[in-house]
Amino acid sequence: MNSSTPAPTTYRILIGKPGLDGHDRGAKVIARALRDAGFEVIYSGLHQTPGALVRTAIEEDVDGIGLSILSGAHNTLMPKVVELLQEEGADDIFVFGGGVIPEDDITKLEEAGVRAIFTPGTNTSEVIDFVKRACDDKYGRGQD
Amino acid sequence: MTGELREAILKGSRRAAARLMRLIDDDAPQARATLTALMPYAGDAYILGVTGNPGSGKSTLVSRLIARFRERGDTVGCIAIDPTSPFSGGAILGDRVRMQEHAEDDGVFIRSVATRGSLGGLSRSTPAMVQVLDAMGFDTVIVETVGVGQDEVEIIRLADTSLVTLVPGLGDDIQADKAGLMEIADVFVLNKSDLPGSQHLKRRIQTMLSLHQNTDAARSAAPAIVATSATSGDGIDELFAEVEIHRRSVEEDQSRQTRLQKRHTHLIRAIARSELEARFDEHVRSDRFSQLVDDLAAGQIDPYKAASQLLSWLAE
Ligand SMILES: Nc1nc2c(ncn2[C@@H]2O[C@H](COP(=O)(O)OP(=O)(O)OP(=O)(O)O)[C@@H](O)[C@H]2O)c(=O)[nH]1
Ligand SMILES: [Mg+2]
């Protein structure tokens, strides 16, 4: 399905809040920045299970999922989303994350297939650039 | 790819259906053949439209209704539309937040759609996306329009039953009347009835309906009015009962063929309009159009002739 899929006119991204923490300010800031950069952003709301997020990503046909986790449960939740995407044959959907995440964990998460991690204080334009590049790569579009 | 996608969708692949919906939304050429191939499988779904002011509780109500349909054993597809930002072309699609309790239910498929510049409360792609869910076999398809508060009337061209949600405290009488919503409701939902002013709103609506009825001979039955609180769940039983009553009356009064005619009319209109707008925009960007603009400034053509000229290019 992927190789024959034409590049879309508009990129779609799911911003998800898995786990128990109720802080969605960061998620909303990123959602708005992505909208202002021309993305269609699906926002999941709080307290989502990895299963619900993966199902949502599939139904919404998003290009990538951004996970915002402030509860400290990133080491289980983020790899779980990656794993479920693989199980569903949907691992062309890239995963990135944000939160208060220590250096050591970042390395581990990246090894587990999370494409990028952004920690507090990151400029939103950096996140947008990453997402844009990841989407362009996916459809073989060069950067200019 | 057409055949593959069609087969996968008919086998119930969410991935394939979601992909086709994106191709439809992007107006990709591949979408056309696949959608056409799915047409024979569509036509049995019952389509429920939900419209009303921004923030009036449409998504919360839809989620409650999905639960009711599911309890009865119906599978439910949902298209939820939110506005595209005119500045960036991007959008935040947040209707789903209120519906996520159904995210992992195999009998439910929810898709968020951006208006992408379309007016009337739906996206251009909505009727075609409904066809996809219909062809997949979903018993009921719910369409939540964008909450723009006016001109949300496209939905009645598509839906078998249209709900209009109103809330107290928004300058009650005008909110429905000005938006042309009085004419389109099969059921009025007075949501947020836990807030003050709900009784007053109900009386206003009743009064307005009685005035409308005198002039509107076309409407067979007066629309029902149901007070709900989507957050607490109060009134949802009554609402679901009214939806069912309307559905049965539609099924009794209209043949399948009549309902399909209505649906197909809207589908063709949507496709044609989308094509028309695309060509129109293209011509407006063309060099020969710039030339017309210059000619007008130079007094060599009048604006009506220029417009006729532009329109004549559409038929080329
Ligand atoms: N008090 C009260 N609040 C409600 C009720 N129904 C919904 N809300 C709240 O109203 C807000 C908007 O609800 P939504 O369901 O998102 O409304 P909507 O019409 O879908 O909004 P848009 O799609 O943005 O136009 C949310 O904060 C809901 O919790 C209700 O019956 N009573
Ligand atoms: Mg909504």
Short mmCIF file of C-alpha atoms and ligand atoms in Angstrom, two decimals:
data_model
loop_
_atom_site.label_atom_id
_atom_site.label_comp_id
_atom_site.label_asym_id
_atom_site.label_seq_id
_atom_site.Cartn_x
_atom_site.Cartn_y
_atom_site.Cartn_z
CA MET A 1 0.00 0.00 0.00
CA ASN A 2 2.75 2.43 0.91
CA SER A 3 4.92 2.40 -2.16
CA SER A 4 2.01 3.17 -4.47
CA THR A 5 0.52 5.85 -2.22
CA PRO A 6 0.86 9.32 -3.68
CA ALA A 7 2.10 12.18 -1.55
CA PRO A 8 -0.81 13.86 0.21
CA THR A 9 -1.76 17.51 -0.22
CA THR A 10 -1.82 18.00 3.54
CA TYR A 11 0.11 16.19 6.23
CA ARG A 12 -1.83 14.81 9.16
CA ILE A 13 -0.45 14.33 12.66
CA LEU A 14 -1.98 12.82 15.79
CA ILE A 15 -1.03 14.51 19.04
CA GLY A 16 -1.68 12.00 21.79
CA LYS A 17 -1.68 12.09 25.55
CA PRO A 18 -1.21 8.56 26.83
CA GLY A 19 -1.18 7.67 30.51
CA LEU A 20 -2.37 9.29 33.64
CA ASP A 21 -1.01 12.81 33.75
CA GLY A 22 -3.47 15.60 33.21
CA HIS A 23 -1.15 18.25 31.83
CA ASP A 24 -1.98 18.99 28.23
CA ARG A 25 -0.54 22.47 27.85
CA GLY A 26 2.54 21.26 26.03
CA ALA A 27 0.47 19.04 23.75
CA LYS A 28 -1.81 21.92 22.87
CA VAL A 29 1.06 24.28 22.17
CA ILE A 30 2.53 21.78 19.71
CA ALA A 31 -0.89 21.11 18.17
CA ARG A 32 -1.39 24.82 17.54
CA ALA A 33 2.09 25.30 16.16
CA LEU A 34 1.55 22.43 13.74
CA ARG A 35 -1.79 23.85 12.66
CA ASP A 36 -0.15 27.23 12.05
CA ALA A 37 2.45 25.45 9.95
CA GLY A 38 -0.32 24.02 7.77
CA PHE A 39 -0.75 20.55 9.28
CA GLU A 40 -4.05 18.89 10.05
CA VAL A 41 -3.71 17.92 13.69
CA ILE A 42 -5.91 15.38 15.39
CA TYR A 43 -5.86 15.84 19.14
CA SER A 44 -6.69 12.77 21.24
CA GLY A 45 -7.47 14.34 24.59
CA LEU A 46 -6.16 13.07 27.91
CA HIS A 47 -5.67 9.59 29.35
CA GLN A 48 -5.39 7.53 26.19
CA THR A 49 -4.18 3.95 26.10
CA PRO A 50 -1.52 3.05 23.51
CA GLY A 51 -4.14 0.83 21.86
CA ALA A 52 -6.61 3.68 21.50
CA LEU A 53 -3.92 5.95 20.08
CA VAL A 54 -2.81 3.41 17.50
CA ARG A 55 -6.38 2.72 16.43
CA THR A 56 -6.96 6.48 16.19
CA ALA A 57 -3.81 6.97 14.13
CA ILE A 58 -4.96 4.29 11.70
CA GLU A 59 -8.52 5.57 11.33
CA GLU A 60 -7.26 9.11 10.85
CA ASP A 61 -4.54 7.99 8.43
CA VAL A 62 -1.96 10.24 10.05
CA ASP A 63 1.66 10.43 8.97
CA GLY A 64 3.02 10.58 12.48
CA ILE A 65 2.11 10.48 16.17
CA GLY A 66 3.45 12.93 18.73
CA LEU A 67 3.21 11.63 22.29
CA SER A 68 3.27 14.04 25.18
CA ILE A 69 4.03 12.33 28.48
CA LEU A 70 4.74 14.08 31.74
CA SER A 71 3.86 11.25 34.12
CA GLY A 72 7.27 9.60 33.88
CA ALA A 73 5.79 6.52 32.20
CA HIS A 74 7.46 7.26 28.85
CA ASN A 75 9.68 4.17 29.00
CA THR A 76 6.70 1.87 28.80
CA LEU A 77 4.12 3.94 26.90
CA MET A 78 6.24 5.17 23.99
CA PRO A 79 7.74 1.81 23.00
CA LYS A 80 4.30 0.24 23.39
CA VAL A 81 2.86 2.58 20.76
CA VAL A 82 5.75 1.76 18.41
CA GLU A 83 5.22 -1.96 19.00
CA LEU A 84 1.46 -1.83 18.40
CA LEU A 85 1.99 0.11 15.17
CA GLN A 86 4.32 -2.67 14.01
CA GLU A 87 1.75 -5.30 14.93
CA GLU A 88 -0.85 -3.47 12.89
CA GLY A 89 1.49 -3.20 9.91
CA ALA A 90 1.35 0.54 10.34
CA ASP A 91 4.96 1.27 11.21
CA ASP A 92 5.23 3.75 8.35
CA ILE A 93 3.57 6.06 10.88
CA PHE A 94 6.47 7.66 12.72
CA VAL A 95 6.47 8.33 16.44
CA PHE A 96 8.01 11.26 18.26
CA GLY A 97 7.67 12.38 21.83
CA GLY A 98 7.94 15.17 24.30
CA GLY A 99 8.22 15.44 28.04
CA VAL A 100 10.59 15.62 30.95
CA ILE A 101 12.80 12.78 29.81
CA PRO A 102 16.35 12.08 31.03
CA GLU A 103 19.22 11.70 28.51
CA ASP A 104 19.66 7.98 29.19
CA ASP A 105 16.03 7.31 28.52
CA ILE A 106 16.16 9.28 25.28
CA THR A 107 18.82 6.97 23.89
CA LYS A 108 16.80 3.91 24.88
CA LEU A 109 13.61 5.30 23.41
CA GLU A 110 15.33 6.10 20.16
CA GLU A 111 16.67 2.56 20.04
CA ALA A 112 13.11 1.35 20.58
CA GLY A 113 12.03 3.18 17.44
CA VAL A 114 10.93 6.59 18.69
CA ARG A 115 12.25 8.93 16.03
CA ALA A 116 12.85 12.02 18.14
CA ILE A 117 12.37 13.25 21.68
CA PHE A 118 11.89 16.88 22.60
CA THR A 119 12.45 18.07 26.14
CA PRO A 120 10.97 21.16 27.80
CA GLY A 121 12.45 24.38 26.49
CA THR A 122 12.72 23.10 22.93
CA ASN A 123 11.67 25.75 20.45
CA THR A 124 8.43 24.72 18.73
CA SER A 125 9.99 25.57 15.37
CA GLU A 126 12.47 22.75 15.98
CA VAL A 127 9.60 20.33 16.45
CA ILE A 128 7.83 21.61 13.33
CA ASP A 129 11.02 21.24 11.30
CA PHE A 130 11.44 17.67 12.44
CA VAL A 131 7.83 16.74 11.67
CA LYS A 132 7.96 18.39 8.28
CA ARG A 133 11.18 16.61 7.38
CA ALA A 134 9.89 13.25 8.60
CA CYS A 135 6.76 13.66 6.47
CA ASP A 136 8.71 14.77 3.42
CA ASP A 137 11.06 11.78 3.79
CA LYS A 138 8.14 9.45 3.99
CA TYR A 139 6.95 10.47 0.54
CA GLY A 140 10.40 10.86 -0.93
CA ARG A 141 10.16 14.60 -1.16
CA GLY A 142 13.47 16.39 -1.04
CA GLN A 143 14.19 19.34 1.18
CA ASP A 144 14.75 22.66 -0.42
CA MET B 1 -4.03 -0.13 -6.64
CA THR B 2 -7.76 0.43 -7.14
CA GLY B 3 -8.69 -3.23 -6.98
CA GLU B 4 -6.45 -3.91 -4.01
CA LEU B 5 -7.84 -1.03 -2.02
CA ARG B 6 -11.40 -1.97 -2.87
CA GLU B 7 -10.91 -5.58 -1.82
CA ALA B 8 -9.23 -4.56 1.42
CA ILE B 9 -12.01 -2.13 2.26
CA LEU B 10 -14.74 -4.64 1.55
CA LYS B 11 -12.92 -7.08 3.82
CA GLY B 12 -13.16 -4.42 6.52
CA SER B 13 -9.59 -3.09 6.55
CA ARG B 14 -9.58 0.13 8.55
CA ARG B 15 -6.19 1.02 7.18
CA ALA B 16 -7.38 0.76 3.59
CA ALA B 17 -10.59 2.68 4.28
CA ALA B 18 -8.69 5.41 6.09
CA ARG B 19 -6.27 5.64 3.18
CA LEU B 20 -9.05 5.93 0.65
CA MET B 21 -10.66 8.68 2.71
CA ARG B 22 -7.43 10.61 2.56
CA LEU B 23 -7.18 10.15 -1.18
CA ILE B 24 -10.76 11.38 -1.47
CA ASP B 25 -10.02 14.38 0.72
CA ASP B 26 -6.96 15.19 -1.42
CA ASP B 27 -8.99 14.62 -4.58
CA ALA B 28 -6.34 12.18 -5.79
CA PRO B 29 -7.11 10.48 -9.11
CA GLN B 30 -6.85 7.00 -7.50
CA ALA B 31 -9.74 7.85 -5.23
CA ARG B 32 -12.18 8.11 -8.09
CA ALA B 33 -11.93 4.61 -9.45
CA THR B 34 -12.00 3.05 -6.00
CA LEU B 35 -14.98 5.06 -4.86
CA THR B 36 -16.79 4.16 -8.05
CA ALA B 37 -16.03 0.48 -7.49
CA LEU B 38 -17.52 0.73 -3.99
CA MET B 39 -20.77 2.38 -5.08
CA PRO B 40 -22.73 -0.87 -5.51
CA TYR B 41 -21.99 -1.78 -1.90
CA ALA B 42 -23.28 1.48 -0.44
CA GLY B 43 -26.82 2.67 0.16
CA ASP B 44 -28.00 0.80 3.23
CA ALA B 45 -26.56 2.97 5.97
CA TYR B 46 -28.80 5.30 7.91
CA ILE B 47 -27.28 8.78 7.98
CA LEU B 48 -27.72 10.98 11.02
CA GLY B 49 -26.56 14.59 10.85
CA VAL B 50 -25.73 16.67 13.91
CA THR B 51 -25.37 20.41 13.53
CA GLY B 52 -25.55 23.48 15.76
CA ASN B 53 -23.55 26.28 17.26
CA PRO B 54 -19.88 25.95 18.12
CA GLY B 55 -19.44 24.41 21.53
CA SER B 56 -23.09 23.47 21.90
CA GLY B 57 -22.12 19.91 22.76
CA LYS B 58 -22.41 18.16 19.38
CA SER B 59 -19.45 15.85 19.86
CA THR B 60 -20.46 14.96 23.40
CA LEU B 61 -23.95 14.13 22.14
CA VAL B 62 -22.58 12.11 19.24
CA SER B 63 -20.52 10.05 21.65
CA ARG B 64 -23.65 9.35 23.74
CA LEU B 65 -25.59 8.39 20.64
CA ILE B 66 -22.84 6.09 19.43
CA ALA B 67 -23.11 4.27 22.78
CA ARG B 68 -26.88 3.86 22.28
CA PHE B 69 -26.55 2.56 18.75
CA ARG B 70 -23.88 0.13 19.92
CA GLU B 71 -26.04 -1.13 22.80
CA ARG B 72 -28.63 -2.02 20.21
CA GLY B 73 -26.02 -3.84 18.17
CA ASP B 74 -25.62 -1.34 15.33
CA THR B 75 -22.16 -0.57 14.04
CA VAL B 76 -21.43 3.14 13.69
CA GLY B 77 -19.23 5.21 11.43
CA CYS B 78 -18.70 8.86 12.24
CA ILE B 79 -17.39 11.79 10.22
CA ALA B 80 -16.59 14.77 12.43
CA ILE B 81 -15.82 18.05 10.70
CA ASP B 82 -13.85 20.98 12.10
CA PRO B 83 -12.79 24.20 10.38
CA THR B 84 -9.56 24.69 8.46
CA SER B 85 -7.60 27.77 9.43
CA PRO B 86 -7.88 30.24 6.57
CA PHE B 87 -4.45 31.57 7.47
CA SER B 88 -2.32 28.47 7.42
CA GLY B 89 -4.50 25.85 5.74
CA GLY B 90 -3.93 23.72 8.82
CA ALA B 91 -6.51 22.62 11.35
CA ILE B 92 -6.92 21.27 14.83
CA LEU B 93 -9.46 18.49 14.72
CA GLY B 94 -10.73 18.09 18.26
CA ASP B 95 -14.18 16.54 17.98
CA ARG B 96 -12.72 13.13 18.63
CA VAL B 97 -11.61 14.06 22.12
CA ARG B 98 -15.22 13.65 23.29
CA MET B 99 -15.64 10.33 21.49
CA GLN B 100 -12.49 8.48 22.50
CA GLU B 101 -14.36 6.04 24.77
CA HIS B 102 -15.26 4.31 21.48
CA ALA B 103 -11.75 4.40 20.02
CA GLU B 104 -11.05 0.71 20.45
CA ASP B 105 -14.53 -0.56 19.64
CA ASP B 106 -14.36 -2.67 16.47
CA GLY B 107 -17.91 -1.66 15.66
CA VAL B 108 -17.02 2.03 15.49
CA PHE B 109 -14.97 4.03 12.97
CA ILE B 110 -14.39 7.72 13.64
CA ARG B 111 -12.79 10.05 11.13
CA SER B 112 -11.96 13.73 11.65
CA VAL B 113 -12.14 15.93 8.61
CA ALA B 114 -11.17 19.56 8.00
CA THR B 115 -13.40 21.84 5.93
CA ARG B 116 -10.50 22.84 3.64
CA GLY B 117 -12.25 26.03 2.62
CA SER B 118 -15.65 24.51 1.99
CA LEU B 119 -18.69 26.38 3.30
CA GLY B 120 -21.97 24.91 4.47
CA GLY B 121 -20.70 22.96 7.46
CA LEU B 122 -19.33 19.95 5.58
CA SER B 123 -16.12 19.30 3.68
CA ARG B 124 -16.34 18.64 -0.06
CA SER B 125 -15.22 15.12 0.68
CA THR B 126 -17.92 14.35 3.24
CA PRO B 127 -20.51 12.69 0.99
CA ALA B 128 -17.87 10.45 -0.56
CA MET B 129 -16.47 9.52 2.83
CA VAL B 130 -19.95 8.59 3.97
CA GLN B 131 -20.14 6.30 0.93
CA VAL B 132 -16.99 4.54 2.06
CA LEU B 133 -18.32 3.89 5.56
CA ASP B 134 -21.61 2.81 4.07
CA ALA B 135 -19.89 0.37 1.70
CA MET B 136 -17.89 -1.04 4.62
CA GLY B 137 -21.20 -2.01 6.14
CA PHE B 138 -21.62 0.42 9.00
CA ASP B 139 -25.31 0.42 9.92
CA THR B 140 -25.41 4.06 10.95
CA VAL B 141 -23.19 6.91 9.84
CA ILE B 142 -23.21 10.02 12.01
CA VAL B 143 -21.96 13.29 10.52
CA GLU B 144 -21.05 16.12 12.90
CA THR B 145 -20.88 19.39 11.00
CA VAL B 146 -18.49 22.17 11.80
CA GLY B 147 -19.99 24.47 14.40
CA VAL B 148 -20.04 27.72 12.50
CA GLY B 149 -23.44 28.85 13.64
CA GLN B 150 -24.75 29.68 10.22
CA ASP B 151 -25.20 28.24 6.77
CA GLU B 152 -24.88 24.74 8.10
CA VAL B 153 -27.63 23.54 5.85
CA GLU B 154 -25.66 21.26 3.54
CA ILE B 155 -26.23 18.48 6.03
CA ILE B 156 -29.91 18.12 5.19
CA ARG B 157 -28.99 17.21 1.64
CA LEU B 158 -27.08 14.26 3.01
CA ALA B 159 -28.70 13.10 6.23
CA ASP B 160 -31.84 11.02 6.68
CA THR B 161 -32.34 12.67 10.05
CA SER B 162 -30.89 16.04 11.12
CA LEU B 163 -30.41 17.06 14.73
CA VAL B 164 -29.93 20.71 15.56
CA THR B 165 -28.35 21.43 18.94
CA LEU B 166 -29.12 24.67 20.71
CA VAL B 167 -27.99 25.83 24.13
CA PRO B 168 -29.48 28.31 26.57
CA GLY B 169 -28.02 31.76 26.97
CA LEU B 170 -26.86 32.43 23.43
CA GLY B 171 -29.57 34.92 22.57
CA ASP B 172 -31.88 31.96 22.15
CA ASP B 173 -34.42 33.01 19.58
CA ILE B 174 -32.03 34.39 17.04
CA GLN B 175 -29.52 31.59 17.19
CA ALA B 176 -31.76 29.18 15.34
CA ASP B 177 -33.64 31.61 13.20
CA LYS B 178 -30.79 33.61 11.80
CA ALA B 179 -28.86 30.51 10.93
CA GLY B 180 -31.67 29.02 8.93
CA LEU B 181 -31.67 26.12 11.32
CA MET B 182 -35.39 26.22 12.08
CA GLU B 183 -36.15 24.71 8.70
CA ILE B 184 -33.71 21.87 8.79
CA ALA B 185 -34.22 20.25 12.19
CA ASP B 186 -35.97 16.93 12.42
CA VAL B 187 -35.19 16.97 16.12
CA PHE B 188 -34.18 19.99 18.18
CA VAL B 189 -31.77 19.12 20.94
CA LEU B 190 -31.76 21.67 23.74
CA ASN B 191 -28.45 20.66 25.20
CA LYS B 192 -26.84 21.90 28.42
CA SER B 193 -30.26 21.79 30.02
CA ASP B 194 -28.40 21.62 33.32
CA LEU B 195 -27.65 25.32 32.78
CA PRO B 196 -30.19 28.05 33.52
CA GLY B 197 -32.51 29.21 30.75
CA SER B 198 -33.35 25.87 29.18
CA GLN B 199 -37.09 26.15 29.84
CA HIS B 200 -37.15 29.62 28.37
CA LEU B 201 -35.29 28.41 25.27
CA LYS B 202 -37.78 25.59 24.85
CA ARG B 203 -40.72 27.99 24.90
CA ARG B 204 -39.03 30.27 22.39
CA ILE B 205 -38.41 27.40 20.01
CA GLN B 206 -42.00 26.22 20.35
CA THR B 207 -43.27 29.68 19.55
CA MET B 208 -41.02 30.02 16.56
CA LEU B 209 -41.99 26.60 15.29
CA SER B 210 -45.68 27.44 15.47
CA LEU B 211 -45.00 30.53 13.37
CA HIS B 212 -42.96 28.59 10.88
CA GLN B 213 -45.50 25.82 10.60
CA ASN B 214 -48.04 28.19 9.17
CA THR B 215 -45.85 28.97 6.24
CA ASP B 216 -44.10 25.67 5.80
CA ALA B 217 -46.55 23.27 4.25
CA ALA B 218 -43.77 21.03 3.02
CA ARG B 219 -42.91 19.71 6.45
CA SER B 220 -45.02 16.72 7.32
CA ALA B 221 -44.34 16.45 11.04
CA ALA B 222 -43.38 19.10 13.53
CA PRO B 223 -39.83 18.53 14.76
CA ALA B 224 -39.51 17.06 18.22
CA ILE B 225 -37.81 19.08 20.94
CA VAL B 226 -35.72 17.22 23.49
CA ALA B 227 -33.85 18.70 26.43
CA THR B 228 -30.56 16.96 27.17
CA SER B 229 -27.46 17.22 29.23
CA ALA B 230 -24.86 15.42 27.19
CA THR B 231 -22.32 15.55 29.99
CA SER B 232 -24.58 13.95 32.64
CA GLY B 233 -26.53 11.80 30.21
CA ASP B 234 -29.93 13.25 31.14
CA GLY B 235 -32.39 13.20 28.27
CA ILE B 236 -30.30 10.92 26.07
CA ASP B 237 -32.90 8.13 26.28
CA GLU B 238 -35.57 10.52 25.05
CA LEU B 239 -33.29 11.83 22.33
CA PHE B 240 -32.46 8.37 21.08
CA ALA B 241 -36.16 7.49 21.09
CA GLU B 242 -36.97 10.57 18.98
CA VAL B 243 -34.17 9.73 16.56
CA GLU B 244 -35.62 6.25 16.20
CA ILE B 245 -39.12 7.61 15.63
CA HIS B 246 -37.85 9.87 12.88
CA ARG B 247 -35.81 7.12 11.34
CA ARG B 248 -38.84 4.85 11.17
CA SER B 249 -40.96 7.59 9.67
CA VAL B 250 -38.33 8.18 6.99
CA GLU B 251 -38.15 4.49 6.24
CA GLU B 252 -41.92 4.28 5.99
CA ASP B 253 -42.44 7.45 3.98
CA GLN B 254 -39.54 7.16 1.59
CA SER B 255 -38.51 4.24 -0.55
CA ARG B 256 -34.89 3.18 -0.59
CA GLN B 257 -34.75 4.61 -4.08
CA THR B 258 -35.93 8.03 -2.93
CA ARG B 259 -33.35 8.11 -0.19
CA LEU B 260 -30.61 7.06 -2.57
CA GLN B 261 -31.67 9.73 -5.04
CA LYS B 262 -31.23 12.37 -2.38
CA ARG B 263 -27.86 11.01 -1.35
CA HIS B 264 -26.61 10.67 -4.90
CA THR B 265 -27.79 14.15 -5.80
CA HIS B 266 -25.66 15.51 -3.02
CA LEU B 267 -22.71 13.35 -3.99
CA ILE B 268 -22.77 14.55 -7.60
CA ARG B 269 -23.23 18.16 -6.53
CA ALA B 270 -20.28 17.91 -4.17
CA ILE B 271 -18.01 16.37 -6.79
CA ALA B 272 -19.05 18.87 -9.45
CA ARG B 273 -18.72 21.84 -7.17
CA SER B 274 -15.30 20.79 -6.03
CA GLU B 275 -14.17 20.39 -9.63
CA LEU B 276 -15.73 23.71 -10.57
CA GLU B 277 -14.00 25.57 -7.77
CA ALA B 278 -10.66 24.02 -8.60
CA ARG B 279 -10.94 25.06 -12.26
CA PHE B 280 -12.24 28.48 -11.34
CA ASP B 281 -9.28 29.10 -9.05
CA GLU B 282 -6.90 27.87 -11.70
CA HIS B 283 -8.30 30.27 -14.32
CA VAL B 284 -8.21 33.16 -11.88
CA ARG B 285 -4.49 32.52 -11.44
CA SER B 286 -3.85 32.36 -15.18
CA ASP B 287 -2.04 34.93 -17.31
CA ARG B 288 -5.02 35.51 -19.54
CA PHE B 289 -7.04 36.43 -16.48
CA SER B 290 -4.39 38.99 -15.49
CA GLN B 291 -4.76 40.31 -19.00
CA LEU B 292 -8.51 40.75 -18.46
CA VAL B 293 -7.82 42.66 -15.27
CA ASP B 294 -5.44 44.94 -17.14
CA ASP B 295 -7.97 45.38 -19.95
CA LEU B 296 -10.59 46.43 -17.44
CA ALA B 297 -8.24 49.02 -15.93
CA ALA B 298 -7.51 50.30 -19.43
CA GLY B 299 -11.21 50.66 -20.11
CA GLN B 300 -11.12 48.09 -22.93
CA ILE B 301 -13.63 45.73 -21.37
CA ASP B 302 -16.46 46.01 -18.87
CA PRO B 303 -16.55 43.85 -15.72
CA TYR B 304 -19.53 41.82 -16.96
CA LYS B 305 -17.82 40.89 -20.19
CA ALA B 306 -14.70 40.00 -18.23
CA ALA B 307 -16.73 37.73 -15.95
CA SER B 308 -18.42 36.10 -18.96
CA GLN B 309 -15.02 35.51 -20.46
CA LEU B 310 -13.84 33.83 -17.26
CA LEU B 311 -16.94 31.66 -17.16
CA SER B 312 -16.50 30.64 -20.78
CA TRP B 313 -13.06 29.22 -19.95
CA LEU B 314 -14.68 26.86 -17.45
CA ALA B 315 -16.39 25.02 -20.26
CA GLU B 316 -13.20 24.55 -22.27
N1 LIG C 1 -22.87 22.02 31.26
C1 LIG C 1 -22.84 21.28 30.15
N2 LIG C 1 -21.74 21.27 29.40
C2 LIG C 1 -21.73 20.50 28.27
C3 LIG C 1 -22.86 19.72 27.90
N3 LIG C 1 -22.57 19.08 26.75
C4 LIG C 1 -21.32 19.44 26.42
N4 LIG C 1 -20.80 20.29 27.34
C5 LIG C 1 -19.47 20.91 27.34
O1 LIG C 1 -19.40 21.87 26.31
C6 LIG C 1 -18.10 21.91 25.74
C7 LIG C 1 -18.17 21.69 24.24
O2 LIG C 1 -18.65 20.39 23.99
P1 LIG C 1 -18.45 19.68 22.60
O3 LIG C 1 -19.16 18.38 22.63
O4 LIG C 1 -17.02 19.67 22.23
O5 LIG C 1 -19.22 20.72 21.66
P2 LIG C 1 -19.25 20.80 20.06
O6 LIG C 1 -20.54 21.38 19.68
O7 LIG C 1 -18.91 19.48 19.49
O8 LIG C 1 -18.07 21.83 19.79
P3 LIG C 1 -17.42 22.20 18.35
O9 LIG C 1 -17.27 20.93 17.59
O10 LIG C 1 -16.12 22.82 18.71
O11 LIG C 1 -18.37 23.16 17.71
C8 LIG C 1 -17.31 20.83 26.46
O12 LIG C 1 -16.59 21.44 27.50
C9 LIG C 1 -18.36 19.92 27.01
O13 LIG C 1 -17.97 19.21 28.16
C10 LIG C 1 -24.02 19.76 28.75
O14 LIG C 1 -25.03 19.11 28.49
N5 LIG C 1 -23.95 20.56 29.85
MG MG C 2 -17.45 19.00 18.12
#
